[in-house]
mmCIF file of N, CA, C and O in Angstrom:
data_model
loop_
_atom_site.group_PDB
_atom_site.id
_atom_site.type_symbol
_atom_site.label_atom_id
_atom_site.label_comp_id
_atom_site.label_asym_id
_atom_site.label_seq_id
_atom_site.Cartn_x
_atom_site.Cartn_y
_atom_site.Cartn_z
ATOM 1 N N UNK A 1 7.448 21.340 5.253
ATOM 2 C CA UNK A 1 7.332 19.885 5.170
ATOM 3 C C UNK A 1 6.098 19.509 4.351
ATOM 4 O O UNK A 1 4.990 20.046 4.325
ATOM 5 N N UNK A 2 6.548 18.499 3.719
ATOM 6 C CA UNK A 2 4.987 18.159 2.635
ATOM 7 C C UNK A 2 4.784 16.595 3.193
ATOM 8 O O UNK A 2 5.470 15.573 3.177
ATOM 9 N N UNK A 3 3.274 17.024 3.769
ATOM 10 C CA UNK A 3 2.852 15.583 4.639
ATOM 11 C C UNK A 3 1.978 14.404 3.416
ATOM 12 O O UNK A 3 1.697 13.261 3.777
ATOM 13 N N UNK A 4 1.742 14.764 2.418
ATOM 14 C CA UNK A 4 1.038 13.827 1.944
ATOM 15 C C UNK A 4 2.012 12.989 0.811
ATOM 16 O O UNK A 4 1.827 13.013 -0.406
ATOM 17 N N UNK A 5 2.743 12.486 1.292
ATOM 18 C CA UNK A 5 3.433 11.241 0.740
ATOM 19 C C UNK A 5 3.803 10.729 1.441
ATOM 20 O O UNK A 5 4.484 11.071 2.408
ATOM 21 N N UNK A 6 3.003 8.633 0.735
ATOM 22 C CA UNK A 6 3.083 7.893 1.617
ATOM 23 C C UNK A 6 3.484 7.007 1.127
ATOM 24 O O UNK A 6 3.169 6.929 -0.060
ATOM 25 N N UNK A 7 4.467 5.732 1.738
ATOM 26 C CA UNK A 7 4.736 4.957 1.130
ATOM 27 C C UNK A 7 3.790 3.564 1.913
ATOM 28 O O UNK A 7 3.608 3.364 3.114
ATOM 29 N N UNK A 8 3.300 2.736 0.690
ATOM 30 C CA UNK A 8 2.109 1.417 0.907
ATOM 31 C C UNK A 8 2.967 0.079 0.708
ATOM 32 O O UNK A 8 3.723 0.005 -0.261
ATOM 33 N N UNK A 9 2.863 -0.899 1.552
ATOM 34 C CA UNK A 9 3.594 -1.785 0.944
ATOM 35 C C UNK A 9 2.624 -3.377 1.219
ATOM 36 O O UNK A 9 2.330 -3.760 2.351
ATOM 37 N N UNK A 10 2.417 -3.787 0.527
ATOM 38 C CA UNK A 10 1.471 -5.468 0.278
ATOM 39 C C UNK A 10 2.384 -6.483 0.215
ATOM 40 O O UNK A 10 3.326 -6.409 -0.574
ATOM 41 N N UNK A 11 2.207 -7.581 1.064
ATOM 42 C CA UNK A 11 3.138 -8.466 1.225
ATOM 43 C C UNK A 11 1.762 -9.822 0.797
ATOM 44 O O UNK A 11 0.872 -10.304 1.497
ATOM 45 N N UNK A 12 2.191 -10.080 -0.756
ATOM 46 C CA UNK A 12 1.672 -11.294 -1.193
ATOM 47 C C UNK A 12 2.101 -12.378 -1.688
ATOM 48 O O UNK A 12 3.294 -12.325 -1.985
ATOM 49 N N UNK A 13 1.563 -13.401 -1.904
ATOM 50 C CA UNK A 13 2.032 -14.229 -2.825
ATOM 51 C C UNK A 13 1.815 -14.509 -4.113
ATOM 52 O O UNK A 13 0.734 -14.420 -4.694
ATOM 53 N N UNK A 14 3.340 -15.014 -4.781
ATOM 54 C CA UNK A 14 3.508 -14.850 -6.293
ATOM 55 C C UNK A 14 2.391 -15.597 -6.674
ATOM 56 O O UNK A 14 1.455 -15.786 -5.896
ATOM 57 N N UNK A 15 2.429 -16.202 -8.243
ATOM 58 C CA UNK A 15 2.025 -16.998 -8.950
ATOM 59 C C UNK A 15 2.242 -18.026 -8.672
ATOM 60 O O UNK A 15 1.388 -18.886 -8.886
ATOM 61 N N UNK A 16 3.969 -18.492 -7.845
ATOM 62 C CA UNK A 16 4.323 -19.373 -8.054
ATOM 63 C C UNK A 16 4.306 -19.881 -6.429
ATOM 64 O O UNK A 16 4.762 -20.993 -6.163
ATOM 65 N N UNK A 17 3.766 -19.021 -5.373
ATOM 66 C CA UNK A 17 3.481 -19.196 -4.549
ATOM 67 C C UNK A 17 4.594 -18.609 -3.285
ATOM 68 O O UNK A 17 4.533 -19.156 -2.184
ATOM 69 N N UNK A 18 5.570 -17.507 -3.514
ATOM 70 C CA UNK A 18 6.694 -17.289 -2.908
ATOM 71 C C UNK A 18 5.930 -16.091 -2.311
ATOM 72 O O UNK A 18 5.137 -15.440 -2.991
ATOM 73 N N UNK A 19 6.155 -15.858 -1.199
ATOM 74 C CA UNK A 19 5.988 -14.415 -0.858
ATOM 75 C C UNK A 19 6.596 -13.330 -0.772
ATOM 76 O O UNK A 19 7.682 -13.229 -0.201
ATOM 77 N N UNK A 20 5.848 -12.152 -1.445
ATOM 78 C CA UNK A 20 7.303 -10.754 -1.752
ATOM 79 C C UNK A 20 5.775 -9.842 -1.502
ATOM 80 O O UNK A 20 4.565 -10.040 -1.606
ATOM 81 N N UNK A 21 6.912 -8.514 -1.029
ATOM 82 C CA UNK A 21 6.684 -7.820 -0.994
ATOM 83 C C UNK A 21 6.831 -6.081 -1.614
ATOM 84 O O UNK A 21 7.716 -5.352 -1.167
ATOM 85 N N UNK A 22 5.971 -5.657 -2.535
ATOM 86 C CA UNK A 22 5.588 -4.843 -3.017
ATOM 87 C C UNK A 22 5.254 -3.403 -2.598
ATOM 88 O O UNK A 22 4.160 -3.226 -2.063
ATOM 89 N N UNK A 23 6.218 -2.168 -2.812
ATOM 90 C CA UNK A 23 6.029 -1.094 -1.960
ATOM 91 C C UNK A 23 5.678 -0.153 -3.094
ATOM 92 O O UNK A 23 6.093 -0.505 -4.198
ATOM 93 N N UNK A 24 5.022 0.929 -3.032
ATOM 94 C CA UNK A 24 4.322 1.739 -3.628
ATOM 95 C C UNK A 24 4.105 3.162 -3.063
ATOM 96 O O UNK A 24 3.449 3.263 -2.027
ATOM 97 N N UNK A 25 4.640 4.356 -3.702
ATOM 98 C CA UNK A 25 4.928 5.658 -3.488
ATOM 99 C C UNK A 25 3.909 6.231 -3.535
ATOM 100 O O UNK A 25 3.403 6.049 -4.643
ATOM 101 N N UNK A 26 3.205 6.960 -2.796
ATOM 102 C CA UNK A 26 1.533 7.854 -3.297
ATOM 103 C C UNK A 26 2.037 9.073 -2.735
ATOM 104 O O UNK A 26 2.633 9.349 -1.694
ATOM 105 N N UNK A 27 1.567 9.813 -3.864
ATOM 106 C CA UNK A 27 1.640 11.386 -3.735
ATOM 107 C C UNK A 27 0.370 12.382 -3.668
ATOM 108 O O UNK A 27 -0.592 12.621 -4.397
ATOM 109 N N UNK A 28 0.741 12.734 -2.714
ATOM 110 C CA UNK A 28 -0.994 13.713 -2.952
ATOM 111 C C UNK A 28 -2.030 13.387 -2.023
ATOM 112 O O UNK A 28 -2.770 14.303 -1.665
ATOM 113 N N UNK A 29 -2.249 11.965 -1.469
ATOM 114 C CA UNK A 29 -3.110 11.459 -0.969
ATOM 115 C C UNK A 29 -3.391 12.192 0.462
ATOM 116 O O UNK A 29 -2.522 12.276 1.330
ATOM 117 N N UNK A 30 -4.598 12.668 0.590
ATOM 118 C CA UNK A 30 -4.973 12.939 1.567
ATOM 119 C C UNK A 30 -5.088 12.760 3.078
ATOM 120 O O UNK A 30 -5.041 13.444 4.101
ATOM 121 N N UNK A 31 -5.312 11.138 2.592
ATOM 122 C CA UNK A 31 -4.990 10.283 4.263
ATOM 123 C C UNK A 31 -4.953 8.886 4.479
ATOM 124 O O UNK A 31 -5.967 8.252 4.187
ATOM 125 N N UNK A 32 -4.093 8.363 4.881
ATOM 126 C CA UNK A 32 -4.055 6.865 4.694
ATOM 127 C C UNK A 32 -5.018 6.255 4.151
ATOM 128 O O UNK A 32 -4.618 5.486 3.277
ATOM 129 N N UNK A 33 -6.205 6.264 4.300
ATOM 130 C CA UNK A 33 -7.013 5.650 3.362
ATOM 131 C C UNK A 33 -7.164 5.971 1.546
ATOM 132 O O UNK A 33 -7.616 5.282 0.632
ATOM 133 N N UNK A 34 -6.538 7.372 1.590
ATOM 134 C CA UNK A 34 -6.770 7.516 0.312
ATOM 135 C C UNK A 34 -5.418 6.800 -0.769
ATOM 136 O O UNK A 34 -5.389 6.467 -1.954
ATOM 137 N N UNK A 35 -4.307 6.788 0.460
ATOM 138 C CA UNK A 35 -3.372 5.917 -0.001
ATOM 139 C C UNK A 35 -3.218 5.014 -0.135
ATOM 140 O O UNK A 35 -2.352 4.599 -0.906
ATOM 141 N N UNK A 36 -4.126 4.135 0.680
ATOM 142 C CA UNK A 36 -3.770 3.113 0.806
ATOM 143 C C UNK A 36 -4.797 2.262 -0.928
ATOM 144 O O UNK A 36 -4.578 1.335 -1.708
ATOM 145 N N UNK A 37 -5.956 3.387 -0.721
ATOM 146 C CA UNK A 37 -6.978 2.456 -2.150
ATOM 147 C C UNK A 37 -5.846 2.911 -3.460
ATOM 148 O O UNK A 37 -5.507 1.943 -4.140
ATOM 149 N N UNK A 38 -5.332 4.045 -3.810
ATOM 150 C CA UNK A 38 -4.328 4.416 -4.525
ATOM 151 C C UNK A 38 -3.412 3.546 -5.362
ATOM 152 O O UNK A 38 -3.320 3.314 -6.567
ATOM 153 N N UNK A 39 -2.545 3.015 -3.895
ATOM 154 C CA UNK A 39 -1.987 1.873 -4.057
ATOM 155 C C UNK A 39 -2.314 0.314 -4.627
ATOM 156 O O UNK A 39 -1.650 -0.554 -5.195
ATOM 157 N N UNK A 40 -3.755 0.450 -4.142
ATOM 158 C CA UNK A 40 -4.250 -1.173 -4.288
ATOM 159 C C UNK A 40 -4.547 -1.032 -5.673
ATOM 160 O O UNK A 40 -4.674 -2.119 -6.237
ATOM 161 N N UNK A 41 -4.756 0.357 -6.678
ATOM 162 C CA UNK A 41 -5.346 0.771 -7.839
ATOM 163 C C UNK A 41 -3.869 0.097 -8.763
ATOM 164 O O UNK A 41 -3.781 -0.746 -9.656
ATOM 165 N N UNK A 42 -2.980 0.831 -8.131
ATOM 166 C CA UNK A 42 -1.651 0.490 -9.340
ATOM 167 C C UNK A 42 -1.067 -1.146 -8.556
ATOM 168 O O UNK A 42 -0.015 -1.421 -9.134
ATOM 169 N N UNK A 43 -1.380 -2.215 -7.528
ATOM 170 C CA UNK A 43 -1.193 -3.465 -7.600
ATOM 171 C C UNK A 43 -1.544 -4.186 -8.364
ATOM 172 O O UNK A 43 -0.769 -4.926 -8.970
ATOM 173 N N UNK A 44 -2.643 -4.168 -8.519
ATOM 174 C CA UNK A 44 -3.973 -4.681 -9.177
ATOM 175 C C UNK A 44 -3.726 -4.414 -10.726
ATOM 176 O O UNK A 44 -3.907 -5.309 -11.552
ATOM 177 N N UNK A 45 -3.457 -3.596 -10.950
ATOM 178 C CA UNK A 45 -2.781 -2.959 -12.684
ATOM 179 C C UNK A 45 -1.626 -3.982 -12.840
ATOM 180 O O UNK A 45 -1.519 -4.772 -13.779
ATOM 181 N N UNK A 46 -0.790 -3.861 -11.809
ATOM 182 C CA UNK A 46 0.536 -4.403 -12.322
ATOM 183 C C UNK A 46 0.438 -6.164 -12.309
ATOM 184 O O UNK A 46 1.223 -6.929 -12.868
ATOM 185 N N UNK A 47 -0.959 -6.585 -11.367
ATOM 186 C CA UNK A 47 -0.734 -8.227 -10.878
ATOM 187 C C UNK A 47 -1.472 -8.470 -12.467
ATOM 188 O O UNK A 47 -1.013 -9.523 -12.909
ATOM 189 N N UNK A 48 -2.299 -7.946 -13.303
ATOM 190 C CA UNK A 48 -2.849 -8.356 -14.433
ATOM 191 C C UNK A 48 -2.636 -8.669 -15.585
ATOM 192 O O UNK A 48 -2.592 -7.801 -16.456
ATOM 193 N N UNK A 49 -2.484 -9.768 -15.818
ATOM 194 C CA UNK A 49 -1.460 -10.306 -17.809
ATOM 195 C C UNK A 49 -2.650 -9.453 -18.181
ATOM 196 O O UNK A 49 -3.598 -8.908 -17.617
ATOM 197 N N UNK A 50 -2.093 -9.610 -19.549
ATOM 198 C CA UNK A 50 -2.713 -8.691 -20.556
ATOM 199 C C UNK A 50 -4.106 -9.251 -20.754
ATOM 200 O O UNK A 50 -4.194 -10.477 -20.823
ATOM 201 N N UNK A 51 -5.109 -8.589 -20.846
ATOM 202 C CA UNK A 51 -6.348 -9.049 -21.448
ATOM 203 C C UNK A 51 -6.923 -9.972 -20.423
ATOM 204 O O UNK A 51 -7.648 -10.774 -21.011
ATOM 205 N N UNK A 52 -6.900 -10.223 -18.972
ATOM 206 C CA UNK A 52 -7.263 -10.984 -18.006
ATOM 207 C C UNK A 52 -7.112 -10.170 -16.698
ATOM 208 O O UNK A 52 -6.167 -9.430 -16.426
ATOM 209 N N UNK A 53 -8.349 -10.461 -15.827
ATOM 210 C CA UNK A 53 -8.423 -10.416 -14.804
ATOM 211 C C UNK A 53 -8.527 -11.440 -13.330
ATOM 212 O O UNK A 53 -9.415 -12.272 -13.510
ATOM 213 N N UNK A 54 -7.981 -11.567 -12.187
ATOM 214 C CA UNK A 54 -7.295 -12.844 -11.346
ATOM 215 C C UNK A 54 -8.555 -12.571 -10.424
ATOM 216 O O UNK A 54 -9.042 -13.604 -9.963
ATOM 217 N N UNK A 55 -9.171 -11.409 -10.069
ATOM 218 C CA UNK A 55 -10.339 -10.755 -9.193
ATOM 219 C C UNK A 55 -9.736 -10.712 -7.982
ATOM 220 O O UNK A 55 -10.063 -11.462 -7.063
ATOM 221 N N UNK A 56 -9.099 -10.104 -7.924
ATOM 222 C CA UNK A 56 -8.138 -9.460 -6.782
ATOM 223 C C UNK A 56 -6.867 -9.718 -6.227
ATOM 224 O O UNK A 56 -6.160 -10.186 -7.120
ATOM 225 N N UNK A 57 -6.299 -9.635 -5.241
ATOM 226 C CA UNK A 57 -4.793 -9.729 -4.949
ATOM 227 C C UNK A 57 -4.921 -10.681 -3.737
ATOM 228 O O UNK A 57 -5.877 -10.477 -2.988
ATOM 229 N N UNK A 58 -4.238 -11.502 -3.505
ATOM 230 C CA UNK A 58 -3.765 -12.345 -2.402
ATOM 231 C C UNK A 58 -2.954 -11.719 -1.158
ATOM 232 O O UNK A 58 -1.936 -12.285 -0.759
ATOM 233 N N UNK A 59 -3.272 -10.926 -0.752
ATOM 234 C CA UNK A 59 -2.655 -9.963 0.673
ATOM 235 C C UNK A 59 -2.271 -10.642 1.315
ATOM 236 O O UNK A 59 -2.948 -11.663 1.433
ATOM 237 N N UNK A 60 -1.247 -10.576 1.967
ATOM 238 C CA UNK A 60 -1.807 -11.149 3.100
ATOM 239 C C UNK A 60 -1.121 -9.827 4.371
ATOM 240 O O UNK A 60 -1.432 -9.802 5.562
ATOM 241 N N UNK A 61 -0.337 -9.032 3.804
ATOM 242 C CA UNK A 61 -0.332 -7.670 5.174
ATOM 243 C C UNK A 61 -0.077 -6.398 4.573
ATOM 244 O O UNK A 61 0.898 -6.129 3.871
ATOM 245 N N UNK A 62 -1.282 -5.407 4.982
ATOM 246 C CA UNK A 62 -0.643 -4.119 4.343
ATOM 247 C C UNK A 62 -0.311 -3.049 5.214
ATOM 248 O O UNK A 62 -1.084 -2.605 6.063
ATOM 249 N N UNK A 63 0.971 -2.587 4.980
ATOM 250 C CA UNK A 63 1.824 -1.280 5.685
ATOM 251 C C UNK A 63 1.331 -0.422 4.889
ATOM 252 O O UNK A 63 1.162 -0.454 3.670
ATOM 253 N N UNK A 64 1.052 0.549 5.858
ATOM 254 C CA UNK A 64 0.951 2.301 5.090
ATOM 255 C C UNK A 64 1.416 2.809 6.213
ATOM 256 O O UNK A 64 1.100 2.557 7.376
ATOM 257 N N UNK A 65 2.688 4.016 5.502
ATOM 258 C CA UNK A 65 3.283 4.647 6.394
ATOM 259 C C UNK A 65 3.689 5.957 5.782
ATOM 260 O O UNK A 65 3.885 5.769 4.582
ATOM 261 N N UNK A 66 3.904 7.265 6.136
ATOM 262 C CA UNK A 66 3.642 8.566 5.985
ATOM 263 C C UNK A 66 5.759 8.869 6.068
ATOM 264 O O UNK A 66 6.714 8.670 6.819
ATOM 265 N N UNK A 67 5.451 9.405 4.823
ATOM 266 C CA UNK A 67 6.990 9.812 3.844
ATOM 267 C C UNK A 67 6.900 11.113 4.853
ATOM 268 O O UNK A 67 5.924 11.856 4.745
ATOM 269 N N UNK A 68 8.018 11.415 5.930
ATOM 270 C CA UNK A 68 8.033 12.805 6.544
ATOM 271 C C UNK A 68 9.417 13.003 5.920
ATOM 272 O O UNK A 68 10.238 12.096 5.785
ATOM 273 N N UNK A 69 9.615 14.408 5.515
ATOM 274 C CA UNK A 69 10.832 15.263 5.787
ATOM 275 C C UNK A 69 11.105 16.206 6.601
ATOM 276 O O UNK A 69 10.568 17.314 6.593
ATOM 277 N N UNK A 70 11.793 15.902 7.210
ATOM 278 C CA UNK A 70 12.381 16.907 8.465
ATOM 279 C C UNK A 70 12.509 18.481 7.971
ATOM 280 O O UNK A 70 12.337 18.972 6.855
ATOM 281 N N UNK A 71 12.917 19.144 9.364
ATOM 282 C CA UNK A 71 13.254 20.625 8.586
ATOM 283 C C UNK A 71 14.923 20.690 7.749
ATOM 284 O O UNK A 71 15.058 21.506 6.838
ATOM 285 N N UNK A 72 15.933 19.918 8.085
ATOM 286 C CA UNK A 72 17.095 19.867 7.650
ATOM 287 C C UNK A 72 17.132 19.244 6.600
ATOM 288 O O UNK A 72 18.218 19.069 6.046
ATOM 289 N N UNK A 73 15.470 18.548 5.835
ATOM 290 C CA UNK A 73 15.747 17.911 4.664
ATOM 291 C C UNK A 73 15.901 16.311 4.571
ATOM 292 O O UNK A 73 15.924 15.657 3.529
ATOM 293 N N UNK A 74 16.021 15.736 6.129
ATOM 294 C CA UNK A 74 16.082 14.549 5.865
ATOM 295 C C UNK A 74 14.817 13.859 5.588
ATOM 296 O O UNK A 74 13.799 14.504 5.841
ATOM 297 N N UNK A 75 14.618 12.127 4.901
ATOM 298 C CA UNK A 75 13.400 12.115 5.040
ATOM 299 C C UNK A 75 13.691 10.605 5.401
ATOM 300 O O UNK A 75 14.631 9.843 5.177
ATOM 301 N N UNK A 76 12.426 10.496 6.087
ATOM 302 C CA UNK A 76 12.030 9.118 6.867
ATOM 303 C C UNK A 76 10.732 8.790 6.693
ATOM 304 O O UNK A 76 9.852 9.443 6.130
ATOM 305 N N UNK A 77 10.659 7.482 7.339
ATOM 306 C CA UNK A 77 8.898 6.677 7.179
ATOM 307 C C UNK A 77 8.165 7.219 8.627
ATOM 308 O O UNK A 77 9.018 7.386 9.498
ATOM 309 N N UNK A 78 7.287 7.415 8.911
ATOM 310 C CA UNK A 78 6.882 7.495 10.060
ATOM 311 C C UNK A 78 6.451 5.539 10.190
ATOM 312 O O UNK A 78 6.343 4.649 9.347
ATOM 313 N N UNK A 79 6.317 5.588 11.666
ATOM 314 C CA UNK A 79 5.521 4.773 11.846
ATOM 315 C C UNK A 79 4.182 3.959 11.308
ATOM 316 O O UNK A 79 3.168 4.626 11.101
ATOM 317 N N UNK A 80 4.160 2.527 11.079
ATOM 318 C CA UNK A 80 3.088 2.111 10.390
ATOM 319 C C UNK A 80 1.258 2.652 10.893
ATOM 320 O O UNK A 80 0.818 2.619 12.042
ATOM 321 N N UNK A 81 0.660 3.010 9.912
ATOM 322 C CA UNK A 81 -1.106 3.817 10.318
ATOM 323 C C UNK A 81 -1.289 2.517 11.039
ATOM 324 O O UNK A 81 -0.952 1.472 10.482
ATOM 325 N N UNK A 82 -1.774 2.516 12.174
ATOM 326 C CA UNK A 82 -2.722 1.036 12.018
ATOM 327 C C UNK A 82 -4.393 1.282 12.402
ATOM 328 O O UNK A 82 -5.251 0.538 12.878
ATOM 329 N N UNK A 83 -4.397 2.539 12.000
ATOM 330 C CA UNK A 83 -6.266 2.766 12.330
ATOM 331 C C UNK A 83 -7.255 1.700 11.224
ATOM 332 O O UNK A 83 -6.643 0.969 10.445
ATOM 333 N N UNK A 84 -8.257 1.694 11.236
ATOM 334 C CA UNK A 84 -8.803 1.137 10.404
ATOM 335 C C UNK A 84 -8.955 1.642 8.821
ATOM 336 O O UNK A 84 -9.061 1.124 7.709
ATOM 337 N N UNK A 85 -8.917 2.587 9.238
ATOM 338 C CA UNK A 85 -8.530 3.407 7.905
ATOM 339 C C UNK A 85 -7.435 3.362 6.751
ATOM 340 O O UNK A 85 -7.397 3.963 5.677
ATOM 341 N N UNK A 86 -6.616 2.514 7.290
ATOM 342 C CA UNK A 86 -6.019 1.765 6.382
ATOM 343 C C UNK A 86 -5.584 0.661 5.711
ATOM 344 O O UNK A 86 -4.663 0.334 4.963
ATOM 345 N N UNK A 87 -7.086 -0.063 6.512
ATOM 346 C CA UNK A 87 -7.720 -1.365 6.005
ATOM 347 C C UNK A 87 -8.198 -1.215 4.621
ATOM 348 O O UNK A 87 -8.553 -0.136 4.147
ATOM 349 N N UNK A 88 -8.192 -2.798 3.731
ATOM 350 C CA UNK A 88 -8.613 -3.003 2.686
ATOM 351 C C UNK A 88 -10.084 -2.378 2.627
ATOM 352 O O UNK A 88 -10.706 -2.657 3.652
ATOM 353 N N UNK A 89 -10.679 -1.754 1.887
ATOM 354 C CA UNK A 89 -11.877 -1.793 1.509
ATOM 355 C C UNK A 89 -12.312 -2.848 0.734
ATOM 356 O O UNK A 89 -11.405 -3.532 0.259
ATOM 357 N N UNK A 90 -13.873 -3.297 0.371
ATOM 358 C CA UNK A 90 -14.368 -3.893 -0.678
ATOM 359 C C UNK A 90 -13.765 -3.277 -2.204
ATOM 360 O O UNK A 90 -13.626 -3.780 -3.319
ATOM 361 N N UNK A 91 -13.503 -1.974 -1.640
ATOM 362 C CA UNK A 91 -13.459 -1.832 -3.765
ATOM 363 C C UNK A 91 -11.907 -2.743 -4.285
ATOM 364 O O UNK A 91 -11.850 -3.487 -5.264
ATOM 365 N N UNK A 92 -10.732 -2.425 -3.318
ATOM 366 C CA UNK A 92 -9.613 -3.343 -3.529
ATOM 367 C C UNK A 92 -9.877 -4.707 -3.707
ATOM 368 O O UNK A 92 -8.950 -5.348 -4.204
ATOM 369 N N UNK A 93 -11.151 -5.465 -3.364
ATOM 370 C CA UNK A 93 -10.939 -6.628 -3.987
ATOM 371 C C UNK A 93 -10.015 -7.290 -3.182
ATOM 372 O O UNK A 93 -9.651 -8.310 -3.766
ATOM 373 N N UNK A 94 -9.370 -7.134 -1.889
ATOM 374 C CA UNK A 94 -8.520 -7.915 -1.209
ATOM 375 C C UNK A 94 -8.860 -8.956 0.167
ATOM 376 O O UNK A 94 -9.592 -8.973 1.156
ATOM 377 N N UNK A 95 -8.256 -9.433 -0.212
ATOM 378 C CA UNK A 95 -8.665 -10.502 1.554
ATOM 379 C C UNK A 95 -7.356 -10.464 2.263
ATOM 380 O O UNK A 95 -6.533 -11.361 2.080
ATOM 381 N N UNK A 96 -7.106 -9.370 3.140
ATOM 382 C CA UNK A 96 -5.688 -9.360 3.745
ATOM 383 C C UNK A 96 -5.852 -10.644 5.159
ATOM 384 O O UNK A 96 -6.869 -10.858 5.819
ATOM 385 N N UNK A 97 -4.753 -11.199 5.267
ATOM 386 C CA UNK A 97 -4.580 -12.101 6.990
ATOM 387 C C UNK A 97 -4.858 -11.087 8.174
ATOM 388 O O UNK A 97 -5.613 -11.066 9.146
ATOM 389 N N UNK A 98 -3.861 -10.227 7.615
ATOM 390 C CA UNK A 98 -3.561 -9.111 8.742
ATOM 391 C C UNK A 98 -3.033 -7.331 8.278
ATOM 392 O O UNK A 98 -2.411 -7.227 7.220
ATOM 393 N N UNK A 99 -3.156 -6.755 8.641
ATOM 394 C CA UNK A 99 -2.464 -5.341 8.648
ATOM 395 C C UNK A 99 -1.277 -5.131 9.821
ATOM 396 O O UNK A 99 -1.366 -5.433 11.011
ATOM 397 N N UNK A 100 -0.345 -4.631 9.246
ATOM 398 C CA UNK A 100 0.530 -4.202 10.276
ATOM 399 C C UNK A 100 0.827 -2.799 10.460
ATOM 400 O O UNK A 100 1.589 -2.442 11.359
#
């Protein structure tokens, strides 16, 4: 079984003010926290027009949850982290409502 893939998901609002949610695959990451900044690395890439920066993302809940595959091959989410450790840091630049 390969434990370090996780899937992150940020539930923000658009531009236009709708709320969606955004899920994000991390491979490799060591431990929810390393997934979870990972993730906030390629949001933050993708929320940016060209040649401008917004200074961070509008969160308002982030899931991180651990990609398991079984021994028969199946694969599932585990349960959402909810340690602190997979709270926003300062370097994400985020102001989440809540974590779930």
């Amino acid at each position: 079984m390969n434990d370090n893939k996780w899937m992150v998901g940020f539930r923000r609002r658009s531009g236009v003010g709708v709320i969606v949610e955004h899920f994000y695959l991390v491979d490799g990451a060591a431990d929810s926290a390393a997934a979870h900044r990972a993730a906030a690395r390629m949001a933050e890439f993708e929320s940016k027009p060209a040649g401008r920066h917004d200074g961070g993302l509008d969160v308002q809940r982030v899931r991180v949850q651990r990609v398991v595959t079984g021994l028969l091959g199946h694969v599932r989410l585990s349960a959402p982290v909810t340690d602190r450790m997979a709270m926003p840091s300062a370097y994400t630049a985020m102001s989440p409502a809540g974590v779930a």
